[in-house]
mmCIF file of N, CA and C in Angstrom:
data_model
loop_
_atom_site.group_PDB
_atom_site.id
_atom_site.type_symbol
_atom_site.label_atom_id
_atom_site.label_comp_id
_atom_site.label_asym_id
_atom_site.label_seq_id
_atom_site.Cartn_x
_atom_site.Cartn_y
_atom_site.Cartn_z
ATOM 1 N N VAL A 170 8.605 19.134 9.713
ATOM 2 C CA VAL A 170 9.408 19.908 8.650
ATOM 3 C C VAL A 170 11.097 17.937 8.533
ATOM 4 N N ARG A 171 11.231 17.231 9.809
ATOM 5 C CA ARG A 171 11.487 16.544 9.880
ATOM 6 C C ARG A 171 10.763 15.559 9.551
ATOM 7 N N THR A 172 9.711 14.748 9.046
ATOM 8 C CA THR A 172 9.073 13.986 8.340
ATOM 9 C C THR A 172 8.943 14.537 7.365
ATOM 10 N N THR A 173 9.292 15.432 6.928
ATOM 11 C CA THR A 173 8.884 15.374 5.204
ATOM 12 C C THR A 173 10.034 15.322 4.758
ATOM 13 N N TRP A 174 11.386 15.633 5.692
ATOM 14 C CA TRP A 174 12.313 15.477 4.748
ATOM 15 C C TRP A 174 12.407 13.779 4.738
ATOM 16 N N LEU A 175 12.481 12.917 6.014
ATOM 17 C CA LEU A 175 12.081 11.331 6.148
ATOM 18 C C LEU A 175 11.696 11.018 4.664
ATOM 19 N N LEU A 176 10.053 11.386 4.450
ATOM 20 C CA LEU A 176 9.037 10.444 3.155
ATOM 21 C C LEU A 176 10.183 11.118 1.994
ATOM 22 N N ASN A 177 10.393 12.637 1.868
ATOM 23 C CA ASN A 177 11.338 12.933 0.846
ATOM 24 C C ASN A 177 12.333 11.736 0.415
ATOM 25 N N SER A 178 13.204 11.767 1.337
ATOM 26 C CA SER A 178 14.119 11.107 1.396
ATOM 27 C C SER A 178 14.102 9.484 0.801
ATOM 28 N N LEU A 179 12.872 8.559 1.697
ATOM 29 C CA LEU A 179 12.695 7.077 1.579
ATOM 30 C C LEU A 179 11.553 7.187 0.188
ATOM 31 N N VAL A 180 11.031 7.799 -0.109
ATOM 32 C CA VAL A 180 9.921 7.942 -1.149
ATOM 33 C C VAL A 180 11.269 7.672 -2.579
ATOM 34 N N ALA A 181 12.033 8.570 -2.312
ATOM 35 C CA ALA A 181 12.792 8.811 -3.890
ATOM 36 C C ALA A 181 13.410 7.428 -4.277
ATOM 37 N N VAL A 182 14.122 6.912 -2.857
ATOM 38 C CA VAL A 182 14.728 5.663 -3.187
ATOM 39 C C VAL A 182 14.018 4.658 -2.801
ATOM 40 N N GLU A 183 12.329 4.760 -2.825
ATOM 41 C CA GLU A 183 11.509 3.973 -3.303
ATOM 42 C C GLU A 183 11.534 2.709 -2.398
ATOM 43 N N LYS A 184 11.406 3.396 -1.124
ATOM 44 C CA LYS A 184 11.157 2.283 0.147
ATOM 45 C C LYS A 184 10.127 2.511 0.775
ATOM 46 N N ALA A 185 9.905 1.450 1.388
ATOM 47 C CA ALA A 185 8.239 1.903 1.941
ATOM 48 C C ALA A 185 8.567 2.377 3.719
ATOM 49 N N VAL A 186 7.638 3.236 4.147
ATOM 50 C CA VAL A 186 8.267 4.096 5.570
ATOM 51 C C VAL A 186 6.720 3.092 6.097
ATOM 52 N N MET A 187 6.966 3.355 7.347
ATOM 53 C CA MET A 187 5.463 3.270 8.585
ATOM 54 C C MET A 187 6.038 4.281 9.426
ATOM 55 N N LEU A 188 4.918 4.918 9.866
ATOM 56 C CA LEU A 188 5.390 5.767 11.507
ATOM 57 C C LEU A 188 4.606 5.534 11.914
ATOM 58 N N VAL A 189 5.338 5.133 13.594
ATOM 59 C CA VAL A 189 5.408 4.743 14.903
ATOM 60 C C VAL A 189 4.972 4.937 16.008
ATOM 61 N N GLY A 190 3.680 5.351 16.569
ATOM 62 C CA GLY A 190 3.687 6.864 17.149
ATOM 63 C C GLY A 190 2.173 6.366 18.421
ATOM 64 N N ASP A 191 2.513 7.355 19.638
ATOM 65 C CA ASP A 191 0.741 6.786 20.510
ATOM 66 C C ASP A 191 0.054 7.838 19.686
ATOM 67 N N SER A 192 -1.531 7.659 20.096
ATOM 68 C CA SER A 192 -2.462 8.381 18.956
ATOM 69 C C SER A 192 -1.801 10.183 19.377
ATOM 70 N N GLY A 193 -2.295 10.803 18.615
ATOM 71 C CA GLY A 193 -2.120 12.258 18.696
ATOM 72 C C GLY A 193 -1.512 12.510 18.335
ATOM 73 N N THR A 194 0.028 11.382 17.846
ATOM 74 C CA THR A 194 1.354 12.432 17.444
ATOM 75 C C THR A 194 0.784 12.976 16.457
ATOM 76 N N ALA A 195 0.234 13.023 15.182
ATOM 77 C CA ALA A 195 0.049 13.424 14.238
ATOM 78 C C ALA A 195 0.575 12.761 13.020
ATOM 79 N N LYS A 196 0.695 11.551 13.377
ATOM 80 C CA LYS A 196 1.005 10.733 11.924
ATOM 81 C C LYS A 196 0.316 10.600 10.621
ATOM 82 N N THR A 197 -0.967 10.968 10.529
ATOM 83 C CA THR A 197 -1.639 11.426 9.655
ATOM 84 C C THR A 197 -1.677 11.953 9.103
ATOM 85 N N VAL A 198 -2.118 13.021 9.966
ATOM 86 C CA VAL A 198 -2.235 14.438 9.484
ATOM 87 C C VAL A 198 -0.324 14.752 8.691
ATOM 88 N N SER A 199 0.452 14.327 9.043
ATOM 89 C CA SER A 199 2.052 13.832 8.466
ATOM 90 C C SER A 199 1.911 13.963 7.263
ATOM 91 N N ILE A 200 1.751 12.693 7.029
ATOM 92 C CA ILE A 200 1.223 11.757 5.927
ATOM 93 C C ILE A 200 0.498 12.768 4.724
ATOM 94 N N GLN A 201 -0.391 12.264 5.615
ATOM 95 C CA GLN A 201 -1.855 13.595 4.376
ATOM 96 C C GLN A 201 -1.529 14.966 3.799
ATOM 97 N N ASN A 202 -0.177 15.577 4.388
ATOM 98 C CA ASN A 202 -0.121 16.831 3.983
ATOM 99 C C ASN A 202 1.209 16.782 3.406
ATOM 100 N N TYR A 203 1.700 15.322 3.756
ATOM 101 C CA TYR A 203 3.151 15.080 2.332
ATOM 102 C C TYR A 203 2.462 14.969 1.258
ATOM 103 N N LEU A 204 1.552 13.876 1.031
ATOM 104 C CA LEU A 204 1.164 13.235 -0.060
ATOM 105 C C LEU A 204 0.111 14.580 -0.564
ATOM 106 N N ASN A 205 -0.242 15.825 0.251
ATOM 107 C CA ASN A 205 -1.176 16.872 -0.891
ATOM 108 C C ASN A 205 0.156 17.551 -2.087
ATOM 109 N N ILE A 206 1.224 17.595 -1.191
ATOM 110 C CA ILE A 206 2.191 17.787 -2.155
ATOM 111 C C ILE A 206 3.366 18.010 -3.244
ATOM 112 N N LEU A 207 2.714 16.230 -3.026
ATOM 113 C CA LEU A 207 3.427 15.344 -4.471
ATOM 114 C C LEU A 207 3.039 16.030 -5.241
ATOM 115 N N SER A 208 4.015 15.471 -6.916
ATOM 116 C CA SER A 208 3.405 16.049 -7.949
ATOM 117 C C SER A 208 2.041 15.100 -8.120
ATOM 118 N N MET A 209 1.019 15.711 -8.542
ATOM 119 C CA MET A 209 -0.099 14.229 -9.677
ATOM 120 C C MET A 209 0.439 13.584 -10.826
ATOM 121 N N GLU A 210 1.871 14.471 -11.128
ATOM 122 C CA GLU A 210 2.085 13.858 -12.638
ATOM 123 C C GLU A 210 2.432 12.529 -12.594
ATOM 124 N N ARG A 211 3.792 12.668 -11.255
ATOM 125 C CA ARG A 211 4.317 11.521 -10.887
ATOM 126 C C ARG A 211 4.356 10.744 -10.137
ATOM 127 N N TYR A 212 3.203 10.699 -9.679
ATOM 128 C CA TYR A 212 2.711 10.162 -8.057
ATOM 129 C C TYR A 212 1.484 9.608 -8.428
ATOM 130 N N GLN A 213 0.779 8.975 -8.007
ATOM 131 C CA GLN A 213 -0.422 8.639 -7.526
ATOM 132 C C GLN A 213 -0.757 7.589 -6.775
ATOM 133 N N THR A 214 -1.702 8.312 -5.669
ATOM 134 C CA THR A 214 -1.963 7.370 -4.045
ATOM 135 C C THR A 214 -3.311 7.154 -4.094
ATOM 136 N N LEU A 215 -2.795 5.876 -3.133
ATOM 137 C CA LEU A 215 -4.701 5.133 -2.457
ATOM 138 C C LEU A 215 -4.100 4.815 -1.088
ATOM 139 N N ASN A 216 -5.225 5.946 -0.696
ATOM 140 C CA ASN A 216 -5.552 5.939 0.684
ATOM 141 C C ASN A 216 -6.402 4.867 1.389
ATOM 142 N N MET A 217 -6.074 4.230 2.351
ATOM 143 C CA MET A 217 -6.817 3.129 2.719
ATOM 144 C C MET A 217 -6.905 3.394 4.318
ATOM 145 N N ASN A 218 -7.898 2.828 5.113
ATOM 146 C CA ASN A 218 -8.063 3.314 6.549
ATOM 147 C C ASN A 218 -8.709 1.236 6.331
ATOM 148 N N PHE A 219 -7.472 1.222 7.790
ATOM 149 C CA PHE A 219 -7.828 -0.263 8.229
ATOM 150 C C PHE A 219 -8.776 -0.401 9.514
ATOM 151 N N SER A 220 -10.241 -1.283 9.746
ATOM 152 C CA SER A 220 -10.913 -1.541 10.116
ATOM 153 C C SER A 220 -10.450 -2.940 10.970
ATOM 154 N N SER A 221 -11.759 -3.288 11.534
ATOM 155 C CA SER A 221 -11.468 -4.615 12.102
ATOM 156 C C SER A 221 -12.076 -5.351 11.088
ATOM 157 N N ARG A 222 -13.179 -5.051 9.971
ATOM 158 C CA ARG A 222 -13.779 -5.912 9.038
ATOM 159 C C ARG A 222 -12.590 -5.737 7.966
ATOM 160 N N THR A 223 -11.343 -5.076 8.105
ATOM 161 C CA THR A 223 -11.182 -4.872 6.617
ATOM 162 C C THR A 223 -10.435 -6.068 6.256
ATOM 163 N N SER A 224 -10.315 -7.214 5.037
ATOM 164 C CA SER A 224 -10.212 -8.194 4.366
ATOM 165 C C SER A 224 -8.930 -7.944 3.840
ATOM 166 N N SER A 225 -7.926 -8.928 2.985
ATOM 167 C CA SER A 225 -6.854 -9.493 2.842
ATOM 168 C C SER A 225 -7.469 -8.973 1.272
ATOM 169 N N MET A 226 -8.746 -9.730 1.362
ATOM 170 C CA MET A 226 -9.081 -9.119 -0.523
ATOM 171 C C MET A 226 -9.648 -7.738 -0.159
ATOM 172 N N ASP A 227 -10.393 -7.089 0.508
ATOM 173 C CA ASP A 227 -10.458 -5.657 0.135
ATOM 174 C C ASP A 227 -9.405 -5.014 0.003
ATOM 175 N N LEU A 228 -7.780 -5.104 0.635
ATOM 176 C CA LEU A 228 -6.579 -4.600 0.452
ATOM 177 C C LEU A 228 -6.446 -4.694 -1.384
ATOM 178 N N GLN A 229 -6.939 -5.941 -1.696
ATOM 179 C CA GLN A 229 -5.880 -6.575 -2.749
ATOM 180 C C GLN A 229 -7.191 -5.971 -4.065
ATOM 181 N N ARG A 230 -8.185 -5.878 -4.121
ATOM 182 C CA ARG A 230 -8.668 -5.216 -5.031
ATOM 183 C C ARG A 230 -8.867 -3.795 -4.862
ATOM 184 N N SER A 231 -8.578 -2.820 -3.893
ATOM 185 C CA SER A 231 -7.848 -1.463 -3.445
ATOM 186 C C SER A 231 -6.783 -1.571 -4.784
ATOM 187 N N ILE A 232 -5.993 -2.662 -4.260
ATOM 188 C CA ILE A 232 -4.593 -2.284 -4.608
ATOM 189 C C ILE A 232 -4.728 -2.468 -6.312
ATOM 190 N N GLU A 233 -5.543 -3.649 -7.007
ATOM 191 C CA GLU A 233 -5.717 -3.775 -8.504
ATOM 192 C C GLU A 233 -6.589 -2.521 -9.354
ATOM 193 N N GLU A 234 -7.324 -1.826 -7.794
ATOM 194 C CA GLU A 234 -8.625 -0.730 -8.940
ATOM 195 C C GLU A 234 -7.840 0.182 -9.413
ATOM 196 N N SER A 235 -6.569 0.576 -8.935
ATOM 197 C CA SER A 235 -5.403 1.613 -8.835
ATOM 198 C C SER A 235 -4.409 1.747 -9.780
ATOM 199 N N THR A 236 -4.522 0.311 -10.367
ATOM 200 C CA THR A 236 -3.119 -0.264 -11.554
ATOM 201 C C THR A 236 -3.923 -0.401 -12.254
ATOM 202 N N GLU A 237 -3.367 -0.490 -13.888
ATOM 203 C CA GLU A 237 -4.224 -0.942 -14.758
ATOM 204 C C GLU A 237 -2.740 -1.833 -15.165
ATOM 205 N N LYS A 238 -3.378 -2.663 -16.330
ATOM 206 C CA LYS A 238 -3.140 -3.990 -16.931
ATOM 207 C C LYS A 238 -1.987 -3.596 -18.048
ATOM 208 N N ARG A 239 -0.560 -3.987 -17.831
ATOM 209 C CA ARG A 239 -0.040 -3.487 -18.828
ATOM 210 C C ARG A 239 0.160 -4.354 -20.185
ATOM 211 N N THR A 240 0.772 -5.873 -19.271
ATOM 212 C CA THR A 240 1.150 -6.861 -20.209
ATOM 213 C C THR A 240 0.193 -8.024 -19.903
ATOM 214 N N LYS A 241 0.164 -9.468 -20.487
ATOM 215 C CA LYS A 241 -0.429 -10.026 -19.615
ATOM 216 C C LYS A 241 -0.993 -10.757 -17.592
ATOM 217 N N ASP A 242 0.245 -10.274 -16.995
ATOM 218 C CA ASP A 242 0.233 -10.419 -15.892
ATOM 219 C C ASP A 242 1.491 -9.974 -15.473
ATOM 220 N N THR A 243 1.601 -8.576 -16.061
ATOM 221 C CA THR A 243 1.576 -7.303 -15.276
ATOM 222 C C THR A 243 0.784 -6.324 -15.178
ATOM 223 N N TYR A 244 1.071 -5.276 -13.976
ATOM 224 C CA TYR A 244 0.245 -4.033 -13.598
ATOM 225 C C TYR A 244 0.981 -3.497 -12.850
ATOM 226 N N GLY A 245 0.317 -1.823 -13.112
ATOM 227 C CA GLY A 245 1.046 -1.377 -12.361
ATOM 228 C C GLY A 245 0.257 0.254 -12.460
ATOM 229 N N PRO A 246 0.791 1.009 -11.618
ATOM 230 C CA PRO A 246 -0.095 2.542 -11.895
ATOM 231 C C PRO A 246 0.510 3.141 -13.478
ATOM 232 N N PRO A 247 -0.570 3.880 -13.675
ATOM 233 C CA PRO A 247 -0.697 4.603 -15.141
ATOM 234 C C PRO A 247 1.127 4.674 -15.465
ATOM 235 N N MET A 248 1.301 4.639 -16.908
ATOM 236 C CA MET A 248 2.417 4.684 -17.074
ATOM 237 C C MET A 248 3.310 6.670 -16.784
ATOM 238 N N GLY A 249 4.981 6.355 -16.183
ATOM 239 C CA GLY A 249 5.613 7.406 -15.605
ATOM 240 C C GLY A 249 4.816 7.954 -14.132
ATOM 241 N N LYS A 250 3.970 6.885 -13.562
ATOM 242 C CA LYS A 250 3.838 7.804 -12.604
ATOM 243 C C LYS A 250 4.078 6.471 -11.552
ATOM 244 N N LYS A 251 3.830 6.564 -10.156
ATOM 245 C CA LYS A 251 4.580 5.782 -9.009
ATOM 246 C C LYS A 251 3.000 5.765 -8.377
ATOM 247 N N LEU A 252 2.701 4.695 -7.789
ATOM 248 C CA LEU A 252 2.308 4.499 -6.659
ATOM 249 C C LEU A 252 2.253 4.385 -5.282
ATOM 250 N N ILE A 253 1.757 5.287 -4.647
ATOM 251 C CA ILE A 253 1.786 5.562 -3.280
ATOM 252 C C ILE A 253 0.500 5.042 -2.546
ATOM 253 N N LEU A 254 0.865 3.759 -1.170
ATOM 254 C CA LEU A 254 -0.285 2.910 -1.012
ATOM 255 C C LEU A 254 0.118 3.606 0.991
ATOM 256 N N PHE A 255 -1.420 4.397 1.179
ATOM 257 C CA PHE A 255 -0.540 4.893 2.827
ATOM 258 C C PHE A 255 -1.831 4.263 3.127
ATOM 259 N N ILE A 256 -2.027 3.521 3.919
ATOM 260 C CA ILE A 256 -3.105 2.886 5.118
ATOM 261 C C ILE A 256 -2.838 3.278 6.463
ATOM 262 N N ASP A 257 -3.973 4.105 6.775
ATOM 263 C CA ASP A 257 -3.536 4.465 8.467
ATOM 264 C C ASP A 257 -4.735 3.260 9.316
ATOM 265 N N ASP A 258 -4.309 3.531 10.287
ATOM 266 C CA ASP A 258 -4.654 2.554 11.877
ATOM 267 C C ASP A 258 -3.920 1.000 10.945
ATOM 268 N N THR A 259 -3.298 0.800 11.036
ATOM 269 C CA THR A 259 -2.789 -0.701 10.100
ATOM 270 C C THR A 259 -2.751 -1.786 11.458
ATOM 271 N N ASN A 260 -3.139 -1.268 13.027
ATOM 272 C CA ASN A 260 -3.165 -2.491 13.128
ATOM 273 C C ASN A 260 -4.491 -2.737 14.170
ATOM 274 N N MET A 261 -5.659 -2.528 12.927
ATOM 275 C CA MET A 261 -6.976 -2.473 13.477
ATOM 276 C C MET A 261 -7.922 -4.180 12.677
ATOM 277 N N PRO A 262 -6.785 -4.617 11.272
ATOM 278 C CA PRO A 262 -7.190 -5.840 11.146
ATOM 279 C C PRO A 262 -7.883 -6.837 12.111
ATOM 280 N N LYS A 263 -9.127 -7.934 12.283
ATOM 281 C CA LYS A 263 -8.929 -8.739 12.940
ATOM 282 C C LYS A 263 -8.166 -10.176 12.811
ATOM 283 N N VAL A 264 -7.484 -10.642 14.409
ATOM 284 C CA VAL A 264 -6.463 -11.623 14.377
ATOM 285 C C VAL A 264 -7.069 -12.869 14.047
ATOM 286 N N ASP A 265 -6.804 -13.993 13.199
ATOM 287 C CA ASP A 265 -7.117 -14.863 12.556
ATOM 288 C C ASP A 265 -7.053 -16.295 13.486
ATOM 289 N N THR A 266 -7.477 -17.087 13.480
ATOM 290 C CA THR A 266 -6.857 -18.370 14.140
ATOM 291 C C THR A 266 -5.612 -18.572 14.757
ATOM 292 N N TYR A 267 -4.665 -18.100 13.346
ATOM 293 C CA TYR A 267 -3.437 -18.812 12.944
ATOM 294 C C TYR A 267 -2.733 -17.692 13.838
ATOM 295 N N GLY A 268 -3.294 -16.455 14.371
ATOM 296 C CA GLY A 268 -2.800 -15.319 15.220
ATOM 297 C C GLY A 268 -1.691 -14.279 13.836
ATOM 298 N N THR A 269 -2.724 -14.505 12.587
ATOM 299 C CA THR A 269 -2.021 -13.764 11.899
ATOM 300 C C THR A 269 -3.197 -12.217 11.731
ATOM 301 N N GLN A 270 -2.278 -11.381 10.810
ATOM 302 C CA GLN A 270 -3.529 -9.719 10.808
ATOM 303 C C GLN A 270 -3.901 -10.385 8.930
ATOM 304 N N GLN A 271 -4.584 -11.268 8.087
ATOM 305 C CA GLN A 271 -4.426 -11.375 6.967
ATOM 306 C C GLN A 271 -4.281 -9.877 6.310
ATOM 307 N N PRO A 272 -4.967 -8.801 5.943
ATOM 308 C CA PRO A 272 -4.234 -8.104 5.305
ATOM 309 C C PRO A 272 -2.720 -7.281 5.735
ATOM 310 N N ILE A 273 -2.435 -7.573 6.913
ATOM 311 C CA ILE A 273 -1.157 -7.090 7.142
ATOM 312 C C ILE A 273 -0.202 -8.421 6.176
ATOM 313 N N ALA A 274 -0.585 -9.548 6.336
ATOM 314 C CA ALA A 274 -0.106 -10.688 5.883
ATOM 315 C C ALA A 274 0.136 -10.538 4.457
ATOM 316 N N LEU A 275 -0.414 -9.673 3.788
ATOM 317 C CA LEU A 275 -0.610 -9.398 2.382
ATOM 318 C C LEU A 275 0.505 -8.195 1.841
ATOM 319 N N LEU A 276 0.005 -7.069 2.704
ATOM 320 C CA LEU A 276 1.013 -5.883 2.015
ATOM 321 C C LEU A 276 2.713 -6.325 3.085
ATOM 322 N N LYS A 277 2.485 -7.016 3.745
ATOM 323 C CA LYS A 277 4.297 -7.971 3.444
ATOM 324 C C LYS A 277 4.416 -8.416 2.706
ATOM 325 N N MET A 278 3.644 -9.120 2.103
ATOM 326 C CA MET A 278 3.877 -9.519 0.765
ATOM 327 C C MET A 278 4.342 -8.311 -0.339
ATOM 328 N N VAL A 279 3.119 -8.147 -0.945
ATOM 329 C CA VAL A 279 3.333 -6.813 -1.928
ATOM 330 C C VAL A 279 4.793 -5.517 -1.446
ATOM 331 N N ILE A 280 4.394 -5.617 -0.501
ATOM 332 C CA ILE A 280 5.748 -4.701 -0.409
ATOM 333 C C ILE A 280 7.217 -5.315 -1.039
ATOM 334 N N GLU A 281 7.357 -6.619 0.002
ATOM 335 C CA GLU A 281 8.728 -8.165 -0.103
ATOM 336 C C GLU A 281 9.062 -8.384 -1.658
ATOM 337 N N ARG A 282 7.432 -8.544 -1.970
ATOM 338 C CA ARG A 282 8.049 -9.641 -3.316
ATOM 339 C C ARG A 282 7.370 -8.204 -4.564
ATOM 340 N N LYS A 283 6.970 -7.387 -4.609
ATOM 341 C CA LYS A 283 6.687 -6.299 -5.237
ATOM 342 C C LYS A 283 5.366 -7.166 -6.399
ATOM 343 N N GLY A 284 4.371 -7.564 -5.592
ATOM 344 C CA GLY A 284 3.007 -8.159 -6.739
ATOM 345 C C GLY A 284 2.052 -8.396 -5.463
ATOM 346 N N LEU A 285 1.271 -9.894 -6.086
ATOM 347 C CA LEU A 285 1.087 -10.221 -5.598
ATOM 348 C C LEU A 285 -0.056 -11.842 -5.916
ATOM 349 N N TYR A 286 -0.575 -12.218 -5.899
ATOM 350 C CA TYR A 286 -1.680 -13.459 -6.606
ATOM 351 C C TYR A 286 -2.630 -13.529 -7.063
ATOM 352 N N ASP A 287 -2.951 -13.731 -8.328
ATOM 353 C CA ASP A 287 -4.403 -13.485 -8.805
ATOM 354 C C ASP A 287 -5.367 -14.669 -8.129
ATOM 355 N N ARG A 288 -6.459 -13.891 -7.235
ATOM 356 C CA ARG A 288 -6.955 -15.232 -6.081
ATOM 357 C C ARG A 288 -8.290 -15.768 -7.719
ATOM 358 N N GLY A 289 -7.823 -15.952 -9.054
ATOM 359 C CA GLY A 289 -8.524 -16.858 -9.920
ATOM 360 C C GLY A 289 -7.870 -17.740 -9.538
ATOM 361 N N LYS A 290 -9.075 -19.066 -10.621
ATOM 362 C CA LYS A 290 -8.094 -19.983 -10.637
ATOM 363 C C LYS A 290 -6.886 -20.961 -10.605
ATOM 364 N N GLU A 291 -6.007 -19.792 -11.340
ATOM 365 C CA GLU A 291 -5.119 -20.712 -11.671
ATOM 366 C C GLU A 291 -3.884 -19.911 -10.543
ATOM 367 N N LEU A 292 -4.637 -18.616 -9.786
ATOM 368 C CA LEU A 292 -3.057 -17.956 -8.663
ATOM 369 C C LEU A 292 -2.100 -17.689 -9.876
ATOM 370 N N ASN A 293 -1.866 -16.431 -10.721
ATOM 371 C CA ASN A 293 -1.037 -16.332 -11.494
ATOM 372 C C ASN A 293 -0.152 -15.441 -11.026
ATOM 373 N N TRP A 294 1.172 -15.122 -11.065
ATOM 374 C CA TRP A 294 1.233 -14.059 -10.122
ATOM 375 C C TRP A 294 1.199 -12.988 -10.783
ATOM 376 N N LYS A 295 0.629 -11.883 -10.181
ATOM 377 C CA LYS A 295 0.580 -10.761 -11.040
ATOM 378 C C LYS A 295 1.562 -9.356 -10.329
#
């Protein structure tokens, strides 16, 4: 009940939420239950499980497949909807030679800057 209230409050003001805790504390179940009661007319959800083989490109492709092109360089969920991205096992991606986990670095950029770069030749912001 507390978790649902917290999620409702933070989703209403469009803030990122990260639940942390020991294994078996029902974090995933709590969020999945919350996502199941959301209005599908207002929200679109994207569920991902990170693993040691998850790359930043995997994350970017999943986000791009869940959004649609609105203008030349503007993408988003279908009109009138908000995209909610649920990622399970965030700590799983492999650490690279620089000590970073690339999918988490991309996720940080998406949250902070509300977009990402096109990985084509021109590296356009979208």
